[in-house]
Amino acid sequence: MNSQNFTYLSVPTVNSPSKTVYFAAGWFTDKQNKAYKLAMDAIEKNPTIDRENSYVPLEHQYKGLRVDEHPELLEDKEWATATFNGDCLGIKSSDIFLCTYIPDEEDIGCGVELGLAKSLGKYIVLVIPDEDYGKPINLMSWGVADTAIKMSDLEVFDFNKPEYSFYEGAVY
Amino acid sequence: MNSQNFTYLSVPTVNSPSKTVYFAAGWFTDKQNKAYKLAMDAIEKNPTIDRENSYVPLEHQYKGLRVDEHPELLEDKEWATATFNGDCLGIKSSDIFLCTYIPDEEDIGCGVELGLAKSLGKYIVLVIPDEDYGKPINLMSWGVADTAIKMSDLEVFDFNKPEYSFYEGAVY
Amino acid sequence: MNSQNFTYLSVPTVNSPSKTVYFAAGWFTDKQNKAYKLAMDAIEKNPTIDRENSYVPLEHQYKGLRVDEHPELLEDKEWATATFNGDCLGIKSSDIFLCTYIPDEEDIGCGVELGLAKSLGKYIVLVIPDEDYGKPINLMSWGVADTAIKMSDLEVFDFNKPEYSFYEGAVY
Amino acid sequence: MNSQNFTYLSVPTVNSPSKTVYFAAGWFTDKQNKAYKLAMDAIEKNPTIDRENSYVPLEHQYKGLRVDEHPELLEDKEWATATFNGDCLGIKSSDIFLCTYIPDEEDIGCGVELGLAKSLGKYIVLVIPDEDYGKPINLMSWGVADTAIKMSDLEVFDFNKPEYSFYEGAVY
Amino acid sequence: MNSQNFTYLSVPTVNSPSKTVYFAAGWFTDKQNKAYKLAMDAIEKNPTIDRENSYVPLEHQYKGLRVDEHPELLEDKEWATATFNGDCLGIKSSDIFLCTYIPDEEDIGCGVELGLAKSLGKYIVLVIPDEDYGKPINLMSWGVADTAIKMSDLEVFDFNKPEYSFYEGAVY
Amino acid sequence: MNSQNFTYLSVPTVNSPSKTVYFAAGWFTDKQNKAYKLAMDAIEKNPTIDRENSYVPLEHQYKGLRVDEHPELLEDKEWATATFNGDCLGIKSSDIFLCTYIPDEEDIGCGVELGLAKSLGKYIVLVIPDEDYGKPINLMSWGVADTAIKMSDLEVFDFNKPEYSFYEGAVY
């Protein structure tokens, strides 16, 4: 991957196709929040991503209700079912499954989504913070990923040109 | 679920069918190891499970090589691919996906496997230690599970009679 | 199909395998109720079916609540979700999708289940009352069925020996 | 759903993406024909739908032969297979499964297609005539739908922004 | 694989489970016919295979018509569709996809079936004549196979104990 | 299919959608190489195909290593796995599965890919050299294809308008 290749792409042209992504990422820890913001900024700039029509789970609160303001929702089966179904809809209706992945803070929710995305035939891209790239990741995540890139490459990565590669790091 | 119902089943009869399970469970922490042992003991006794032909990942080390004795394997793509493919084979060739699930120590590997099992149309059963039953679990795990039982019910649970139920606990 | 062939099978032997079925059938009209009872009687007698472990939706009322006694359930999203998920579990965990099918009273619910069963790779068998066999059926049902038999053949049909055949009647 | 939100979308811009739909609808009764026409008019106007490349089954008669002029086709296995395969191709090659749905006149053909669309990972949208919206629908249709909208919203519904919601009506 | 391990299995016991296989094999050349016969003999003796209920395509001629006696069938769309659907039914309703595989005489029909079996989640076993074991095989066959065994091991191979392994030969 | 219909399409307009294809074709024999070149030329000119973002396996050599210069790769499990996974990624991330198909030189690799494409719900188009069109093809390829066109039609075929048709030739 040579970022030079993408320079001219950073000026989107009328006909350049763009892809929608399901934006899988945690928002529970400082590290996750930092990576979330970096990844979001990058996809805003990436001309091969249709940011406006991509599915960001946090933008799809069931009935506009926020869990932090309504903790009782967490015991409500209607809310849970609708939120789960919404995430499944986001995964299946997006072109690409983009997963912000922090080796030290792996999240079972991303795990389930990775498994679903694999079975739905989605192109699965892991984005790993530069400082964490190369650290061991879970074997099952490793196995379902089509490629794993560094955060600093996300802005110029060409999502129209799928390319398989192994993660260049260990598994555990 | 009333364990009385199963009393007569505890004497297996010649024709009683039994099911194979993929035994998903972590073995990294004390709590996981304890739960692993309890679950394994229970399926040994459960007459509706064909323990001998069930797929326990730890019993399927690629070429009999143990990672703790050969840490270099973790960077070996052949080993990683074979181990990943082996787990996928175990999931697809078993009747049931049985997941020992500890709410406080959720594991991304189980997550990916849960997603794959869901898409393969497997009957998904979470087994939760009695003392943890009711604690919040990840929403995506909640959504793909067909039922969630207590560890103390595993020994007498009838795997021939699938029954859907929500987990009786919160999600997060 | 020659029922003579199955005579010796009607005495089940110790090792004869048997299959579980998902018992899809309507119970809303007189004709449906009559066909339901005939089909149920037949599978009780068929030695290639494991009746005890087959999934009959009516035997799986969520929390044991009956809709006719609790009509308010029909507006309850928890009840609806659990019942839908239960039917999906029944379909995926059974070996065969057996559908009691009345050409004059086709039911959209069976339709959705037929589509799900097709995609899950189930062997799909339509059972049609003798007096209706040959009447036109919906093209999409026709296309997903692996075979269509007469009600009077159900008792002796060998579910261990899948055989593809077209429905011998028109479509519309 | 607030139709105001979509006003500016009604002037399509050069780069606005649009989606193809599989147009599932009955054409057997007066009510179905009326709904068919209303739905077709609406998708002609909806700028987020690529009407020209959407799949409308009636526009894909096998070899241009019409069943009403050639009733013998209904007994012809070649014709039936090609028509069934054509519908399956339409469903799988379209972005969205759009189903004109009349609660009082549910159709098993739409049912099978709904099941297939669910398993293919399509975004499933039910469109219900305004005067019928809220009436009970079949539980299985309810369970596979991603959202259910009113006919009068179809013209301005944004198919680029998938959003999960339960049907606001009873099931049966 | 040490055939000694299986000695005691060669006396089947009352409760030993057995699996059904889809018997994929060519019958066009001398080499294929020889391998076909060897493989068939082996599964007759293998106690972990339920030979009687396994699906052997040659035993499922549509309407009992043989192509060599009725070459006009090859242009008949009804016959072709029924035969294709029958093979698909055999694959989906069998536990295991067993493929007699001759490296020098690979067959596109087995190829399509391998792809379908992979997607249906079947355990895929290639059986290669001893004298050909190790010869290069097509990369795509290599990739979908769960294991590849020698013909002389087929008689004692334990189909109840799935084990992933790479083919020990080159690809091309 | 009347090529006149497509004349005006040969001048692509700003908004005309285009599809990506997975370009399945052999490159082992003279006949394959000739067909490969003809098909490649045709898709370069076809305005309904997005050639730039289509997946041509030969353009995706793992790590840029060519097998003819590095024959040792054929025994390397890392190389084989990455190449297999790359082909699977190409199939799943493309809109259409386009297969250059030579009846006399069928290739098991295309077979496996056809089976995978079928299960992933791809629109499958076989392209057959004009001089070979009508020759018998394998039954399983016949069954999974959505349509089969002549090489000379490929340049003007409208990939935005899926249409099912049987191959007009025999099977074997």
Short mmCIF file of C-alpha atoms in Angstrom, two decimals, chain F residues 30-139:
data_model
loop_
_atom_site.label_atom_id
_atom_site.label_comp_id
_atom_site.label_asym_id
_atom_site.label_seq_id
_atom_site.Cartn_x
_atom_site.Cartn_y
_atom_site.Cartn_z
CA ASP F 30 -4.55 -21.00 -26.41
CA LYS F 31 -8.30 -21.10 -26.65
CA GLN F 32 -8.64 -19.77 -23.10
CA ASN F 33 -6.14 -17.01 -23.76
CA LYS F 34 -7.95 -15.94 -26.89
CA ALA F 35 -11.31 -15.88 -25.13
CA TYR F 36 -9.76 -14.05 -22.17
CA LYS F 37 -8.55 -11.25 -24.42
CA LEU F 38 -11.83 -10.95 -26.29
CA ALA F 39 -13.81 -10.78 -23.08
CA MET F 40 -11.45 -8.24 -21.56
CA ASP F 41 -11.69 -6.02 -24.62
CA ALA F 42 -15.46 -6.21 -24.52
CA ILE F 43 -15.83 -5.18 -20.89
CA GLU F 44 -13.46 -2.27 -21.49
CA LYS F 45 -16.00 -0.96 -23.98
CA ASN F 46 -19.21 -1.91 -22.20
CA PRO F 47 -20.54 1.29 -20.58
CA THR F 48 -22.55 -0.66 -17.99
CA ILE F 49 -19.38 -2.15 -16.53
CA ASP F 50 -17.06 -0.32 -14.19
CA ARG F 51 -13.88 -1.88 -15.55
CA GLU F 52 -11.54 0.08 -13.32
CA ASN F 53 -13.03 -1.29 -10.13
CA SER F 54 -13.77 -4.78 -11.35
CA TYR F 55 -11.81 -7.69 -9.89
CA VAL F 56 -9.51 -9.46 -12.33
CA PRO F 57 -7.66 -12.23 -10.44
CA LEU F 58 -4.48 -11.89 -12.51
CA GLU F 59 -4.19 -8.28 -11.32
CA HIS F 60 -4.16 -9.41 -7.68
CA GLN F 61 -0.99 -11.43 -7.26
CA TYR F 62 -0.26 -11.89 -3.56
CA LYS F 63 2.62 -9.57 -2.68
CA GLY F 64 3.15 -9.04 -6.41
CA LEU F 65 4.81 -12.44 -6.73
CA ARG F 66 4.25 -14.28 -10.00
CA VAL F 67 3.94 -18.04 -9.85
CA ASP F 68 5.78 -18.58 -13.13
CA GLU F 69 8.81 -16.83 -11.66
CA HIS F 70 8.39 -18.42 -8.21
CA PRO F 71 7.10 -21.98 -8.69
CA GLU F 72 7.93 -22.78 -5.07
CA LEU F 73 4.86 -20.72 -4.10
CA LEU F 74 2.63 -23.57 -5.22
CA GLU F 75 3.67 -25.53 -2.16
CA ASP F 76 3.44 -22.56 0.18
CA LYS F 77 0.34 -22.61 2.37
CA GLU F 78 0.53 -18.89 3.14
CA TRP F 79 0.58 -18.01 -0.55
CA ALA F 80 -2.20 -20.49 -1.35
CA THR F 81 -4.44 -19.27 1.46
CA ALA F 82 -3.96 -15.60 0.56
CA THR F 83 -4.65 -16.26 -3.11
CA PHE F 84 -7.76 -18.32 -2.34
CA ASN F 85 -9.00 -15.65 0.09
CA GLY F 86 -8.33 -12.97 -2.50
CA ASP F 87 -10.46 -14.74 -5.06
CA CYS F 88 -13.25 -15.15 -2.49
CA LEU F 89 -13.00 -11.42 -1.69
CA GLY F 90 -13.20 -10.58 -5.38
CA ILE F 91 -16.32 -12.67 -5.82
CA LYS F 92 -18.13 -11.32 -2.78
CA SER F 93 -17.26 -7.64 -3.33
CA SER F 94 -18.26 -7.54 -7.02
CA ASP F 95 -21.78 -6.97 -8.26
CA ILE F 96 -21.71 -9.63 -10.94
CA PHE F 97 -19.98 -12.95 -11.53
CA LEU F 98 -18.87 -12.94 -15.17
CA CYS F 99 -17.47 -16.24 -16.36
CA THR F 100 -15.74 -16.74 -19.69
CA TYR F 101 -16.84 -20.28 -20.39
CA ILE F 102 -15.45 -22.65 -23.01
CA PRO F 103 -17.56 -25.81 -23.28
CA ASP F 104 -14.65 -27.97 -24.44
CA GLU F 105 -12.25 -26.78 -21.78
CA GLU F 106 -14.20 -26.55 -18.57
CA ASP F 107 -12.16 -25.79 -15.52
CA ILE F 108 -12.80 -27.01 -11.97
CA GLY F 109 -11.62 -23.70 -10.54
CA CYS F 110 -14.39 -21.84 -12.34
CA GLY F 111 -16.70 -24.56 -11.04
CA VAL F 112 -15.91 -23.89 -7.40
CA GLU F 113 -16.23 -20.16 -7.99
CA LEU F 114 -19.60 -20.65 -9.69
CA GLY F 115 -20.86 -22.54 -6.65
CA LEU F 116 -19.63 -19.85 -4.28
CA ALA F 117 -21.10 -17.06 -6.43
CA LYS F 118 -24.47 -18.82 -6.53
CA SER F 119 -24.61 -19.05 -2.74
CA LEU F 120 -23.54 -15.43 -2.31
CA GLY F 121 -26.52 -14.37 -4.40
CA LYS F 122 -24.51 -12.96 -7.29
CA TYR F 123 -25.98 -12.46 -10.75
CA ILE F 124 -24.13 -15.13 -12.78
CA VAL F 125 -23.45 -14.53 -16.47
CA LEU F 126 -21.65 -17.06 -18.66
CA VAL F 127 -19.92 -15.71 -21.77
CA ILE F 128 -19.34 -18.34 -24.44
CA PRO F 129 -17.27 -17.87 -27.62
CA ASP F 130 -19.59 -17.55 -30.61
CA GLU F 131 -18.20 -20.62 -32.31
CA ASP F 132 -18.84 -22.72 -29.18
CA TYR F 133 -22.27 -21.39 -28.29
CA GLY F 134 -24.73 -24.29 -28.25
CA LYS F 135 -22.23 -27.00 -27.38
CA PRO F 136 -23.08 -29.16 -24.36
CA ILE F 137 -21.99 -27.82 -20.96
CA ASN F 138 -21.85 -29.43 -17.55
CA LEU F 139 -25.25 -29.77 -15.89
#
